[in-house]
mmCIF file of C-alpha atoms and ligand atoms in Angstrom:
data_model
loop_
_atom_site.group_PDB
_atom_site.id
_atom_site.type_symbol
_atom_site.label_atom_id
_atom_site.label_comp_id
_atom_site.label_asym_id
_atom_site.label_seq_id
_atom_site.Cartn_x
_atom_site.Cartn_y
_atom_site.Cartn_z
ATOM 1 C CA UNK A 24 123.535 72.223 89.176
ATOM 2 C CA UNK A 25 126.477 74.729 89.508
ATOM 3 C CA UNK A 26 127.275 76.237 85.784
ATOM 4 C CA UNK A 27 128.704 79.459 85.936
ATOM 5 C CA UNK A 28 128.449 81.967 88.179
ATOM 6 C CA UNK A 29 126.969 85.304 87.220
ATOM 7 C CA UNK A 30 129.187 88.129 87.220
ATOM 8 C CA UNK A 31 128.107 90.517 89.808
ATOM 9 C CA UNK A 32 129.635 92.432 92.538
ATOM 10 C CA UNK A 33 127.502 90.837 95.623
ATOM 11 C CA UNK A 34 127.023 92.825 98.926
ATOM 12 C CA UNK A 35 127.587 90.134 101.983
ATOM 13 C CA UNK A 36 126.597 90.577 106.002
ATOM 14 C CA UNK A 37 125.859 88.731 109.240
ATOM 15 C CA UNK A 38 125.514 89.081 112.706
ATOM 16 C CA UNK A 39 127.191 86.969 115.233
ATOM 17 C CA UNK A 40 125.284 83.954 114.681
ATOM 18 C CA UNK A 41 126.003 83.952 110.962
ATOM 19 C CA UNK A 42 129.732 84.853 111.053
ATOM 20 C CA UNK A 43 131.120 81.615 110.840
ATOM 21 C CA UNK A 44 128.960 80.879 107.627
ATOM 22 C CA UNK A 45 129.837 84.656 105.939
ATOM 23 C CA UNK A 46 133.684 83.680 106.642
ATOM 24 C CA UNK A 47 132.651 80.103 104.455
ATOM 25 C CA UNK A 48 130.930 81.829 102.085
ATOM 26 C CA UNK A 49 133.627 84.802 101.457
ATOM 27 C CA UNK A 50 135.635 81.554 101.306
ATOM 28 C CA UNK A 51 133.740 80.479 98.106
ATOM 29 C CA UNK A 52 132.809 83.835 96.645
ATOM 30 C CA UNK A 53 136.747 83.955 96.367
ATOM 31 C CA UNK A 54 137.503 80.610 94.848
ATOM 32 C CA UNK A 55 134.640 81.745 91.807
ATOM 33 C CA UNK A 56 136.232 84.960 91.725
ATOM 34 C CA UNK A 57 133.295 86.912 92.341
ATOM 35 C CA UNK A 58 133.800 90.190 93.784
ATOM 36 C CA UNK A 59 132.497 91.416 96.596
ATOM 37 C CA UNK A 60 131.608 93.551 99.254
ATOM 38 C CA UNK A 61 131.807 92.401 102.860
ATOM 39 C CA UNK A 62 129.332 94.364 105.051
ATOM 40 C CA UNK A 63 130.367 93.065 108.333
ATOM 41 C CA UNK A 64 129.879 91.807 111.376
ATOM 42 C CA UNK A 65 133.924 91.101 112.021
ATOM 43 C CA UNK A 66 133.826 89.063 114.721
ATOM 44 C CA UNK A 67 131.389 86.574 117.004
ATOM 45 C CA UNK A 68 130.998 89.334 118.952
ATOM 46 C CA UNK A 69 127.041 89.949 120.095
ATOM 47 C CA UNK A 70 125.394 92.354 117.977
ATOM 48 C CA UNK A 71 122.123 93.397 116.220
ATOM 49 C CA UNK A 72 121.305 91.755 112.803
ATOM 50 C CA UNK A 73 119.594 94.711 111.854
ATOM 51 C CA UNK A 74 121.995 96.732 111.642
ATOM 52 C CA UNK A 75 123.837 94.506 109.023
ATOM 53 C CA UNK A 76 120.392 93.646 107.374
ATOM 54 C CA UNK A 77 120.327 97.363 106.692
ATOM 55 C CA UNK A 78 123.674 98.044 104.987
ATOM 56 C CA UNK A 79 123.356 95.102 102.579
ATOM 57 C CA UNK A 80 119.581 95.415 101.676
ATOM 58 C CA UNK A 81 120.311 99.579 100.965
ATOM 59 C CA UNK A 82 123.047 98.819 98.583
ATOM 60 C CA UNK A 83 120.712 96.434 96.470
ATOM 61 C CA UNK A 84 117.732 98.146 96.561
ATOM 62 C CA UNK A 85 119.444 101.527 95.813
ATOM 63 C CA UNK A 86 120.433 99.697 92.704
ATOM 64 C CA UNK A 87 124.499 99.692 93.617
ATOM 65 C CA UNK A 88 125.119 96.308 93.884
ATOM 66 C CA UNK A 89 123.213 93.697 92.236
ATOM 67 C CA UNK A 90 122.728 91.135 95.250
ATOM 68 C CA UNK A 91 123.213 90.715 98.673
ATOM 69 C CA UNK A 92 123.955 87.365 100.912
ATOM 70 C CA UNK A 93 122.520 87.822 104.345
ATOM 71 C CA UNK A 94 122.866 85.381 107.155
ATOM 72 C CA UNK A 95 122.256 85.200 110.798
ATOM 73 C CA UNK A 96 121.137 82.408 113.186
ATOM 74 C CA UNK A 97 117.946 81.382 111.357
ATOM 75 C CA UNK A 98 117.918 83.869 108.579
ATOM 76 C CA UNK A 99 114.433 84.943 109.888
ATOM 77 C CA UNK A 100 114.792 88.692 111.206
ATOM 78 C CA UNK A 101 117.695 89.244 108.609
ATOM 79 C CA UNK A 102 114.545 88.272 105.629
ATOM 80 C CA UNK A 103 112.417 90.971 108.088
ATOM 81 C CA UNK A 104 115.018 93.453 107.647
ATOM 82 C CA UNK A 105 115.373 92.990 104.159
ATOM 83 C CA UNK A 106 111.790 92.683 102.926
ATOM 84 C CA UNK A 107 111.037 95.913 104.307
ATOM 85 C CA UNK A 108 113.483 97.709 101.493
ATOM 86 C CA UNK A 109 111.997 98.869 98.165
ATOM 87 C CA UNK A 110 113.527 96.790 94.995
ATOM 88 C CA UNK A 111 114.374 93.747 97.538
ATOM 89 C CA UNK A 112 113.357 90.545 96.870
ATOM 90 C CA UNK A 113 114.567 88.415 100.052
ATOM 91 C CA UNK A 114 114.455 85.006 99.826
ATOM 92 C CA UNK A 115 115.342 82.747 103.155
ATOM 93 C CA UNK A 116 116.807 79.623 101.676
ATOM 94 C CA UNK A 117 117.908 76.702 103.894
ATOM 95 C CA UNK A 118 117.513 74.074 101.028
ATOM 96 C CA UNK A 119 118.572 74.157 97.510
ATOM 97 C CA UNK A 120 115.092 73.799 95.782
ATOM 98 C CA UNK A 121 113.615 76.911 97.396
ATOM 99 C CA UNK A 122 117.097 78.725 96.605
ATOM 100 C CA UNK A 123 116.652 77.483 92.521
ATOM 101 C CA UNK A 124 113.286 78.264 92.512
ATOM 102 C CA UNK A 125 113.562 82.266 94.525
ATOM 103 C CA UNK A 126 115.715 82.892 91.212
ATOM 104 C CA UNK A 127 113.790 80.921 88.552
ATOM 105 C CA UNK A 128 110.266 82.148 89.891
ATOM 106 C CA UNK A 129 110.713 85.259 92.379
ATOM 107 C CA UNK A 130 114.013 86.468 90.440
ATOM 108 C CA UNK A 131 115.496 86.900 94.839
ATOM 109 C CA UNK A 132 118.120 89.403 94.641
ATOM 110 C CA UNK A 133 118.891 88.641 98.464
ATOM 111 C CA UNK A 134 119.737 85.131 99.701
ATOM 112 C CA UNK A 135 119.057 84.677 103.083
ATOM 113 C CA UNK A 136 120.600 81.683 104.992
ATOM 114 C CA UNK A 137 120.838 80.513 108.808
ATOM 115 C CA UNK A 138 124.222 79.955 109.921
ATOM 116 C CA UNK A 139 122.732 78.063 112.979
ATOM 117 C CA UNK A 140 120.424 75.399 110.059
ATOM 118 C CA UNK A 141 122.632 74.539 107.881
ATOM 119 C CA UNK A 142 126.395 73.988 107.330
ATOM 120 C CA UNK A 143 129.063 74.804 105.264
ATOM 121 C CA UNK A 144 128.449 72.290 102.327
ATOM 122 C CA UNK A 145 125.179 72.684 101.960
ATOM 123 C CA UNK A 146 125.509 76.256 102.432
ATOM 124 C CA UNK A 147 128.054 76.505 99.694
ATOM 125 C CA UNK A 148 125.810 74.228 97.461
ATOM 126 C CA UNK A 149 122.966 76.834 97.829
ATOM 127 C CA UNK A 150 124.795 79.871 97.517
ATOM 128 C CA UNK A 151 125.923 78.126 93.937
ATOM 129 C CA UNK A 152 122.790 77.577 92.760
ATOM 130 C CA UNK A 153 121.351 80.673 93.573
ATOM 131 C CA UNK A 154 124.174 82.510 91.694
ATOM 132 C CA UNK A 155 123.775 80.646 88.738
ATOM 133 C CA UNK A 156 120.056 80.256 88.230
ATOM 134 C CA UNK A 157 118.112 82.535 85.700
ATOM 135 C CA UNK A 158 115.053 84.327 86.539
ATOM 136 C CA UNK A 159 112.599 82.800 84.185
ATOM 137 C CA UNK A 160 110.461 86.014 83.436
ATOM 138 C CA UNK A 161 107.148 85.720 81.611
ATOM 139 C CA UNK A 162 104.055 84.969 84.037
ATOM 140 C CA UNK A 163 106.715 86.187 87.191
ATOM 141 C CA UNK A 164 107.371 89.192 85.845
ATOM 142 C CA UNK A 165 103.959 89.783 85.399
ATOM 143 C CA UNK A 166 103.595 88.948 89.225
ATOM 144 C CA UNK A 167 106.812 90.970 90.328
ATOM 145 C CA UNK A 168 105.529 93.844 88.754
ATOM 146 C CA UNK A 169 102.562 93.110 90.962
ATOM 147 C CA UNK A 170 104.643 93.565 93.746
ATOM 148 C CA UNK A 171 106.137 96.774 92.667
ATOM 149 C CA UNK A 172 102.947 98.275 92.243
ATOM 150 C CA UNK A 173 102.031 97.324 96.319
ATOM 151 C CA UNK A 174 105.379 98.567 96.910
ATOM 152 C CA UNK A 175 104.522 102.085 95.383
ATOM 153 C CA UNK A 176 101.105 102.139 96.741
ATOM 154 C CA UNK A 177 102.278 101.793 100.084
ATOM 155 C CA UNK A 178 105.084 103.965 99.732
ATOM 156 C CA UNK A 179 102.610 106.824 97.967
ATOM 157 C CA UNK A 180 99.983 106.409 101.140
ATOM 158 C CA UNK A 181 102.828 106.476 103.898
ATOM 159 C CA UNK A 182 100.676 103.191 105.485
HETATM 160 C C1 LIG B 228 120.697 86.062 117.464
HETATM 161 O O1 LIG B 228 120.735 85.389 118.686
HETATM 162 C C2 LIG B 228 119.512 85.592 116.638
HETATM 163 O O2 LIG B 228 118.315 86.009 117.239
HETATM 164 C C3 LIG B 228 119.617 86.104 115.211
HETATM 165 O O3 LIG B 228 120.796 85.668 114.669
HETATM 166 C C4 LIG B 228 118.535 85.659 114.242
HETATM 167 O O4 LIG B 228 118.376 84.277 114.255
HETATM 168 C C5 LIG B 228 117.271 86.384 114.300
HETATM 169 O O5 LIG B 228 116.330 86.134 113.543
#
């Protein structure tokens, strides 16, 4: 259940499908009082969730802000997007055991939701959770740094 929030400055984007959820979710970000940065889109306008995928997942894995909230229609191509960034750890999370258990096992530093699955109170139950669940270390960190290591391989081999 909800205890306290962690203190970190969070990096938040959609596309058009997830706008209505991002406005929700600023909504709540506000009323913990946890800063943060909104990465667009501004509107329900049509436009290309990579492009918003990109500005939050570079700002986490580039180490400036601690965590990112992605959303678009079914979270799907925004987890593509930000899966493919060093240091990311995306998690899509439609449900709150998989969003307790992406911080308690996988120690997810993005939260991925579909603004066209799930609605506002479930949404704001998730996003909750997932902000005040511990990463549980021990036998996962062993396994993240597992992980890393694939990351630098591939990055060292350009495959
Ligand atoms: C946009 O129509 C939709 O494809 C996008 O929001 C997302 O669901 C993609 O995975």
């Amino acid at each position: 259940m909800y205890r306290e929030a962690v203190k970190v400055k969070i990096a938040i984007g959609s596309d058009h499908a997830g706008f209505g959820l991002k406005q929700e979710i600023i909504g709540i970000l506000n009323s913990l009082n946890i800063e943060f940065m909104d990465c667009g889109t501004d509107s329900g306008e049509s436009v290309d969730y990579p492009d918003f995928g990109e500005k939050v997942s570079s700002l986490v894995s580039s180490g400036k802000l601690e965590r990112g909230i992605l959303i678009c229609g079914t979270g799907i191509g925004m987890s593509m997007v930000a899966n493919k960034f060093p240091n990311v750890r995306a998690a899509l999370c439609n449900d709150l055991f998989s969003a307790r258990m992406s911080r308690l096992h996988n120690d997810s530093n993005i939260l991925v939701l579909g603004g066209r699955i799930i609605g506002r109170d479930l949404a704001s139950e998730i996003v909750k959770v997932w902000l005040s669940t511990p990463f549980e270390g021990d036998r996962h960190q062993k396994r993240l740094n597992k992980i890393r290591k694939i990351e630098e391989s591939l990055n060292n081999h350009g495959t």
